[in-house]
Amino acid sequence: MRRRQQPPLAKRHGLDPARIRMPADGHWRTVREFLTATEPRIPPHRIDAMFDAGEIVDLAGPIPSDAPYTAGGAVWFHRDLPTETVVPFDISIVYRDDALLVIDKPHFLPTIPRGGHILQTALVRLRLELGLPQLVPAHRLDRVTAGLVLFVVDPALRGAYQTLFQDRTVHKEYEAIASYDPTLTLPTVVRSRIVSERGQFTAREVPGEPNAHTTVELLDHRDGIGRYRLTPLTGRTHQLRLHMNSLGVPILGDDLYPTATNRAVDDFTDPLQLLSSAIEFIDPISKQTRRFETGRSLERWVRCGGS
């Protein structure tokens, strides 16, 4: 396997610098001309300030603004961070050893940096708080979903653990709170074809060969509210939310299904009542069966007297 080139800049805030490759067919005279033409989100005056501060580098170190364009070469720099609202919830550590870190993620905290969420993500927080700069996720959990997420401490083992999820050999259980419908025959297996499109916040169920499978069981109910166990065989975008919605019992607190509510990113009220409650797999290194369970409870069930 080809070894990943080490960036010539150290991590900042737990993040690697951006690597910008100069195309072989580029026509620009200088690196500055190239960056101002290809990095529209960075104003030219900010690019000039980064050159002046020595913050744009190649493998030999900082370069001046008139450095010639080098076809096939690359430069590195740290992007400016967006203004973020602090997610005011703690991450619970479920398990930690030299290979693995299992956390209980709160609602509203993204797993990894994306878009306007950088420092306020589980990955960056954990890298900084635990002093684990090489920490990487083995899988992801939606920002609005709480519960178990597995990270790999030793980057040399990342592939082995990620393969477990890619090959669907990890048994995952979720808990969801939704309306109780006595006419639903449960347990049941929901199968459908789910598609998602780039740039769209929602996914859709469409006719065709099913690519998403979820077992839905009713664990308990009271006061018109049901507590459900969801066991997905696949991991399509918003699969559990779509499948519960298709049964006529959308998950409480869902701001996308059946209707988008345009919730503000800093609105931490009424969280989605979906929890990654258990993960079980055969460890690819020790060959032992591992099972981890959440310590969290969903507030809408607790509110109606459940435990």
Coordinates of N, CA and C in Angstrom, one line a residue, residues 6-168:
Q6 N 3.7 12.6 4.5 CA 3.5 13.4 5.7 C 3.6 14.9 5.4
P7 N 2.6 15.6 5.9 CA 2.6 17.1 5.6 C 3.8 17.8 6.3
P8 N 4.3 18.8 5.7 CA 5.4 19.6 6.3 C 5.0 20.5 7.4
L9 N 3.7 20.7 7.7 CA 3.2 21.5 8.8 C 2.6 20.6 9.9
A10 N 2.9 21.0 11.1 CA 2.3 20.2 12.2 C 0.8 20.4 12.3
K11 N 0.1 19.5 12.9 CA -1.4 19.7 13.2 C -1.6 21.0 13.9
R12 N -2.8 21.5 13.7 CA -3.2 22.7 14.4 C -4.7 22.4 14.9
H13 N -4.9 22.6 16.2 CA -6.2 22.3 16.7 C -6.6 20.8 16.4
G14 N -5.6 19.9 16.4 CA -5.8 18.5 16.1 C -6.1 18.2 14.6
L15 N -5.9 19.2 13.7 CA -6.2 19.0 12.3 C -4.9 19.1 11.5
D16 N -4.9 18.2 10.4 CA -3.8 18.3 9.5 C -4.0 19.5 8.6
P17 N -2.9 20.1 8.0 CA -3.1 21.2 7.1 C -3.7 20.7 5.8
A18 N -4.3 21.7 5.0 CA -4.8 21.3 3.7 C -3.6 21.2 2.7
R19 N -3.7 20.1 1.9 CA -2.7 19.9 0.8 C -3.3 20.3 -0.5
I20 N -2.7 21.2 -1.2 CA -3.2 21.7 -2.5 C -2.2 21.3 -3.6
R21 N -2.7 20.4 -4.5 CA -1.8 20.0 -5.5 C -1.9 20.9 -6.8
M22 N -0.8 21.2 -7.4 CA -0.8 22.1 -8.6 C -0.9 21.2 -9.8
P23 N -2.0 21.3 -10.6 CA -2.2 20.4 -11.8 C -1.0 20.5 -12.8
A24 N -0.8 19.3 -13.5 CA 0.3 19.3 -14.4 C 0.0 20.2 -15.6
D25 N -1.2 20.5 -15.9 CA -1.5 21.3 -17.1 C -1.9 22.8 -16.7
G26 N -1.4 23.1 -15.5 CA -1.7 24.5 -15.0 C -1.0 25.6 -15.8
H27 N -1.6 26.7 -15.9 CA -1.0 27.8 -16.8 C -0.6 29.0 -15.9
W28 N -0.7 28.9 -14.6 CA -0.4 30.1 -13.8 C 1.1 30.3 -13.7
R29 N 1.5 31.6 -13.5 CA 2.9 31.9 -13.4 C 3.4 31.7 -12.0
T30 N 2.6 32.0 -11.0 CA 3.1 31.9 -9.6 C 2.1 31.1 -8.8
V31 N 2.6 30.6 -7.6 CA 1.7 29.9 -6.7 C 0.6 30.8 -6.2
R32 N 0.9 32.1 -6.0 CA -0.2 33.1 -5.6 C -1.3 33.2 -6.6
E33 N -0.9 33.3 -7.9 CA -1.9 33.3 -8.9 C -2.8 32.1 -8.9
F34 N -2.2 30.9 -8.7 CA -2.9 29.7 -8.7 C -3.9 29.6 -7.5
L35 N -3.4 30.0 -6.3 CA -4.3 30.0 -5.2 C -5.5 31.0 -5.2
T36 N -5.2 32.2 -5.7 CA -6.3 33.1 -5.8 C -7.3 32.7 -6.8
A37 N -6.9 31.9 -7.8 CA -7.8 31.5 -8.9 C -8.6 30.2 -8.5
T38 N -8.0 29.4 -7.6 CA -8.6 28.1 -7.3 C -9.2 28.0 -5.9
E39 N -8.9 29.0 -5.0 CA -9.4 29.0 -3.7 C -10.4 30.1 -3.4
P40 N -11.6 30.1 -4.1 CA -12.5 31.3 -4.0 C -13.0 31.6 -2.6
R41 N -12.9 30.6 -1.7 CA -13.4 30.9 -0.3 C -12.4 31.7 0.5
I42 N -11.2 31.9 0.0 CA -10.1 32.6 0.7 C -9.9 33.9 -0.1
P43 N -10.2 35.1 0.5 CA -10.0 36.4 -0.2 C -8.5 36.6 -0.5
P44 N -8.2 37.2 -1.6 CA -6.8 37.4 -2.0 C -6.0 38.1 -0.9
H45 N -6.6 39.1 -0.2 CA -5.8 39.7 0.9 C -5.5 38.8 2.0
R46 N -6.3 37.8 2.2 CA -6.0 36.8 3.3 C -4.9 35.8 2.8
I47 N -4.9 35.5 1.5 CA -3.8 34.7 0.9 C -2.5 35.5 1.0
D48 N -2.5 36.8 0.7 CA -1.3 37.6 0.8 C -0.8 37.6 2.3
A49 N -1.7 37.7 3.2 CA -1.3 37.7 4.7 C -0.7 36.4 5.0
M50 N -1.2 35.3 4.5 CA -0.6 33.9 4.8 C 0.8 33.8 4.2
F51 N 1.0 34.3 3.0 CA 2.4 34.3 2.5 C 3.3 35.1 3.4
D52 N 2.9 36.3 3.7 CA 3.7 37.2 4.5 C 4.1 36.6 5.9
A53 N 3.2 35.8 6.4 CA 3.4 35.2 7.7 C 4.1 33.8 7.6
G54 N 4.5 33.4 6.4 CA 5.2 32.1 6.2 C 4.3 30.9 6.5
E55 N 3.0 31.1 6.3 CA 2.0 30.0 6.6 C 1.7 29.1 5.4
I56 N 2.2 29.5 4.2 CA 2.1 28.6 3.0 C 3.4 28.0 2.7
V57 N 3.5 26.7 2.7 CA 4.8 26.0 2.6 C 4.7 24.9 1.6
D58 N 5.9 24.6 1.1 CA 6.1 23.3 0.3 C 7.0 22.4 1.1
L59 N 7.5 21.4 0.5 CA 8.3 20.4 1.3 C 9.6 21.0 1.9
A60 N 10.0 22.1 1.3 CA 11.3 22.8 1.7 C 11.0 23.8 2.8
G61 N 9.8 24.2 3.0 CA 9.5 25.2 4.0 C 8.6 26.3 3.4
P62 N 8.5 27.5 4.1 CA 7.7 28.6 3.7 C 8.2 29.1 2.3
I63 N 7.2 29.5 1.5 CA 7.5 30.1 0.2 C 7.0 31.5 0.1
P64 N 7.6 32.3 -0.8 CA 7.2 33.7 -1.0 C 6.0 33.8 -2.0
S65 N 5.3 34.9 -2.0 CA 4.2 35.0 -2.9 C 4.5 35.0 -4.3
D66 N 5.8 35.3 -4.7 CA 6.2 35.2 -6.1 C 6.8 33.9 -6.5
A67 N 6.7 32.9 -5.6 CA 7.2 31.5 -5.9 C 6.6 31.0 -7.2
P68 N 7.4 30.5 -8.1 CA 6.9 30.1 -9.4 C 6.0 28.8 -9.3
Y69 N 5.0 28.8 -10.1 CA 4.1 27.7 -10.2 C 4.9 26.4 -10.6
T70 N 4.7 25.3 -9.9 CA 5.4 24.1 -10.2 C 4.4 23.0 -10.5
A71 N 4.3 22.7 -11.8 CA 3.3 21.7 -12.2 C 3.6 20.3 -11.5
G72 N 2.5 19.8 -10.9 CA 2.6 18.5 -10.2 C 3.1 18.7 -8.8
G73 N 3.5 19.9 -8.4 CA 3.9 20.1 -7.0 C 2.7 20.3 -6.1
A74 N 3.0 20.6 -4.8 CA 2.0 20.8 -3.8 C 2.4 21.9 -2.8
V75 N 1.4 22.5 -2.2 CA 1.7 23.4 -1.1 C 0.7 23.0 0.0
W76 N 1.1 23.4 1.2 CA 0.2 23.1 2.4 C 0.0 24.4 3.2
F77 N -1.2 24.5 3.8 CA -1.5 25.6 4.7 C -2.7 25.2 5.6
H78 N -2.9 25.9 6.7 CA -4.0 25.7 7.5 C -5.1 26.6 7.1
R79 N -6.3 26.1 6.9 CA -7.4 27.0 6.6 C -7.9 27.7 7.8
D80 N -8.5 28.9 7.7 CA -9.0 29.6 8.8 C -10.3 28.8 9.3
L81 N -10.5 28.8 10.6 CA -11.6 28.1 11.1 C -12.9 28.9 11.1
P82 N -14.0 28.2 10.9 CA -15.3 28.9 10.9 C -15.7 29.3 12.3
T83 N -16.6 30.2 12.4 CA -17.1 30.6 13.8 C -18.1 29.5 14.1
E84 N -17.9 28.8 15.2 CA -18.8 27.7 15.6 C -19.5 28.0 17.0
T85 N -20.7 27.5 17.1 CA -21.4 27.5 18.3 C -21.0 26.3 19.1
V86 N -20.6 26.5 20.4 CA -20.1 25.4 21.2 C -21.3 24.5 21.5
V87 N -21.1 23.2 21.3 CA -22.0 22.2 21.6 C -21.9 21.8 23.1
P88 N -22.8 22.2 24.0 CA -22.6 22.2 25.4 C -22.9 20.8 26.1
F89 N -22.4 19.8 25.5 CA -22.6 18.4 26.1 C -21.3 17.7 26.1
D90 N -21.1 16.9 27.1 CA -19.8 16.1 27.2 C -19.8 14.8 26.5
I91 N -18.6 14.3 26.1 CA -18.4 13.0 25.5 C -18.1 12.1 26.7
S92 N -18.8 10.9 26.7 CA -18.5 9.9 27.7 C -17.6 8.9 27.1
I93 N -16.5 8.5 27.9 CA -15.6 7.4 27.4 C -16.2 6.1 27.9
V94 N -16.5 5.1 27.0 CA -17.0 3.8 27.4 C -15.9 2.8 27.6
Y95 N -14.8 2.9 26.7 CA -13.7 2.0 26.7 C -12.5 2.6 26.1
R96 N -11.3 2.3 26.6 CA -10.1 2.8 26.0 C -9.0 1.8 26.3
D97 N -8.2 1.5 25.2 CA -7.0 0.7 25.4 C -6.0 1.3 24.3
D98 N -4.9 0.6 24.0 CA -3.9 1.1 23.1 C -4.3 1.1 21.7
A99 N -5.4 0.3 21.4 CA -5.9 0.2 20.0 C -7.2 0.9 19.8
L100 N -8.1 0.9 20.7 CA -9.5 1.3 20.5 C -9.9 2.4 21.6
L101 N -10.8 3.2 21.1 CA -11.5 4.2 22.0 C -13.0 4.1 21.6
V102 N -13.8 3.8 22.6 CA -15.3 3.8 22.3 C -15.9 4.9 23.2
I103 N -16.7 5.7 22.5 CA -17.3 6.8 23.2 C -18.8 6.7 23.1
D104 N -19.5 7.5 24.0 CA -20.9 7.7 24.0 C -21.1 9.1 23.6
K105 N -21.4 9.3 22.3 CA -21.5 10.7 21.8 C -22.9 11.3 22.1
P106 N -22.8 12.6 22.5 CA -24.1 13.3 22.8 C -24.8 13.7 21.5
H107 N -26.1 14.0 21.6 CA -26.8 14.6 20.4 C -26.1 15.9 20.0
F108 N -26.2 16.2 18.7 CA -25.8 17.5 18.2 C -24.3 17.7 17.9
L109 N -23.5 16.7 18.3 CA -22.1 16.8 18.1 C -21.7 15.9 16.9
P110 N -21.2 16.5 15.8 CA -20.8 15.7 14.6 C -19.6 14.8 15.0
T111 N -19.5 13.7 14.3 CA -18.4 12.8 14.5 C -17.1 13.3 14.0
I112 N -17.1 13.8 12.8 CA -15.8 14.3 12.1 C -16.1 15.7 11.6
P113 N -15.0 16.5 11.3 CA -15.1 17.8 10.7 C -15.7 17.7 9.4
R114 N -16.7 18.7 9.2 CA -17.3 18.8 7.9 C -18.1 20.1 7.8
G115 N -17.9 20.8 6.7 CA -18.6 22.1 6.5 C -18.2 23.1 7.6
G116 N -19.2 23.6 8.3 CA -19.0 24.6 9.4 C -18.7 24.0 10.7
H117 N -18.6 22.7 10.8 CA -18.3 22.0 12.1 C -16.9 21.5 12.0
I118 N -16.0 22.1 12.8 CA -14.6 21.7 12.8 C -14.1 21.4 14.3
L119 N -14.0 22.4 15.1 CA -13.5 22.2 16.5 C -14.6 21.5 17.3
Q120 N -15.9 21.8 17.0 CA -17.0 21.2 17.7 C -17.4 19.9 17.0
T121 N -16.5 19.0 17.0 CA -16.7 17.6 16.5 C -16.1 16.6 17.5
A122 N -16.6 15.4 17.5 CA -16.1 14.4 18.4 C -14.6 14.2 18.2
L123 N -14.2 14.0 16.9 CA -12.8 13.7 16.6 C -11.9 14.7 17.1
V124 N -12.1 16.0 16.8 CA -11.2 17.1 17.2 C -11.2 17.2 18.7
R125 N -12.3 17.2 19.3 CA -12.4 17.3 20.8 C -11.5 16.2 21.4
L126 N -11.7 15.0 21.0 CA -11.0 13.9 21.6 C -9.5 14.0 21.3
R127 N -9.1 14.3 20.1 CA -7.7 14.5 19.8 C -7.0 15.5 20.8
L128 N -7.7 16.6 21.0 CA -7.1 17.6 21.9 C -7.2 17.2 23.4
E129 N -8.4 16.8 23.8 CA -8.6 16.5 25.2 C -7.8 15.3 25.7
L130 N -7.7 14.3 24.9 CA -7.0 13.1 25.3 C -5.5 13.0 24.9
G131 N -5.1 14.0 24.1 CA -3.7 14.0 23.6 C -3.5 12.9 22.6
L132 N -4.4 12.6 21.7 CA -4.3 11.5 20.8 C -4.4 12.1 19.4
P133 N -3.3 12.7 18.9 CA -3.3 13.4 17.6 C -3.6 12.5 16.4
Q134 N -3.3 11.2 16.5 CA -3.5 10.3 15.4 C -4.8 9.5 15.4
L135 N -5.7 9.9 16.4 CA -7.0 9.2 16.5 C -7.8 9.3 15.2
V136 N -8.4 8.2 14.8 CA -9.3 8.2 13.6 C -10.5 7.4 13.9
P137 N -11.7 7.8 13.2 CA -12.9 7.1 13.5 C -12.9 5.8 12.6
A138 N -13.5 4.7 13.2 CA -13.7 3.5 12.4 C -15.0 3.6 11.6
H139 N -16.0 4.4 12.1 CA -17.2 4.6 11.4 C -17.8 6.0 11.8
R140 N -19.0 6.4 11.4 CA -19.5 7.7 11.7 C -21.0 7.5 12.3
L141 N -21.4 8.5 13.0 CA -22.7 8.6 13.5 C -23.2 10.0 13.2
D142 N -24.5 10.1 12.8 CA -25.0 11.4 12.4 C -24.9 12.4 13.6
R143 N -24.8 13.7 13.2 CA -24.7 14.7 14.3 C -25.8 14.7 15.3
V144 N -27.1 14.4 14.8 CA -28.2 14.5 15.7 C -28.5 13.2 16.4
T145 N -27.8 12.1 16.1 CA -27.9 10.8 16.7 C -26.9 10.7 17.9
A146 N -27.3 10.2 19.0 CA -26.4 10.0 20.1 C -26.0 8.5 20.2
G147 N -25.0 8.3 21.0 CA -24.6 6.9 21.3 C -23.2 6.5 20.9
L148 N -23.0 5.2 20.7 CA -21.7 4.6 20.6 C -21.0 4.9 19.3
V149 N -19.8 5.3 19.3 CA -18.9 5.5 18.2 C -17.5 4.9 18.5
L150 N -17.0 4.1 17.6 CA -15.7 3.5 17.8 C -14.6 4.2 17.0
F151 N -13.5 4.6 17.7 CA -12.3 5.2 17.2 C -11.1 4.3 17.3
V152 N -10.2 4.5 16.4 CA -9.0 3.7 16.4 C -7.8 4.6 16.9
V153 N -7.2 4.1 18.0 CA -6.1 4.9 18.6 C -4.8 4.7 17.8
D154 N -4.5 3.5 17.3 CA -3.3 3.2 16.6 C -3.6 3.3 15.1
P155 N -3.1 4.3 14.3 CA -3.5 4.4 12.9 C -3.1 3.2 12.1
A156 N -2.2 2.4 12.5 CA -1.8 1.2 11.8 C -2.9 0.2 11.8
L157 N -3.8 0.3 12.7 CA -4.9 -0.7 12.8 C -6.2 -0.2 12.2
R158 N -6.2 1.0 11.7 CA -7.4 1.6 11.2 C -8.1 0.8 10.1
G159 N -7.4 0.2 9.2 CA -8.0 -0.6 8.1 C -8.7 -1.8 8.6
A160 N -8.1 -2.4 9.6 CA -8.7 -3.7 10.1 C -10.0 -3.4 10.8
Y161 N -10.2 -2.3 11.5 CA -11.4 -2.0 12.2 C -12.4 -1.4 11.2
Q162 N -12.0 -0.6 10.3 CA -12.9 0.0 9.3 C -13.5 -1.1 8.4
T163 N -12.7 -2.1 8.1 CA -13.2 -3.2 7.3 C -14.4 -3.9 7.9
L164 N -14.4 -4.0 9.3 CA -15.5 -4.6 10.0 C -16.8 -4.0 9.6
F165 N -16.8 -2.6 9.5 CA -18.0 -1.9 9.2 C -18.3 -2.0 7.7
Q166 N -17.3 -1.9 6.9 CA -17.5 -2.0 5.5 C -18.1 -3.4 5.1
D167 N -17.6 -4.4 5.7 CA -18.1 -5.8 5.4 C -19.4 -6.2 6.2
R168 N -19.9 -5.2 7.0 CA -21.2 -5.4 7.7 C -21.1 -6.6 8.7

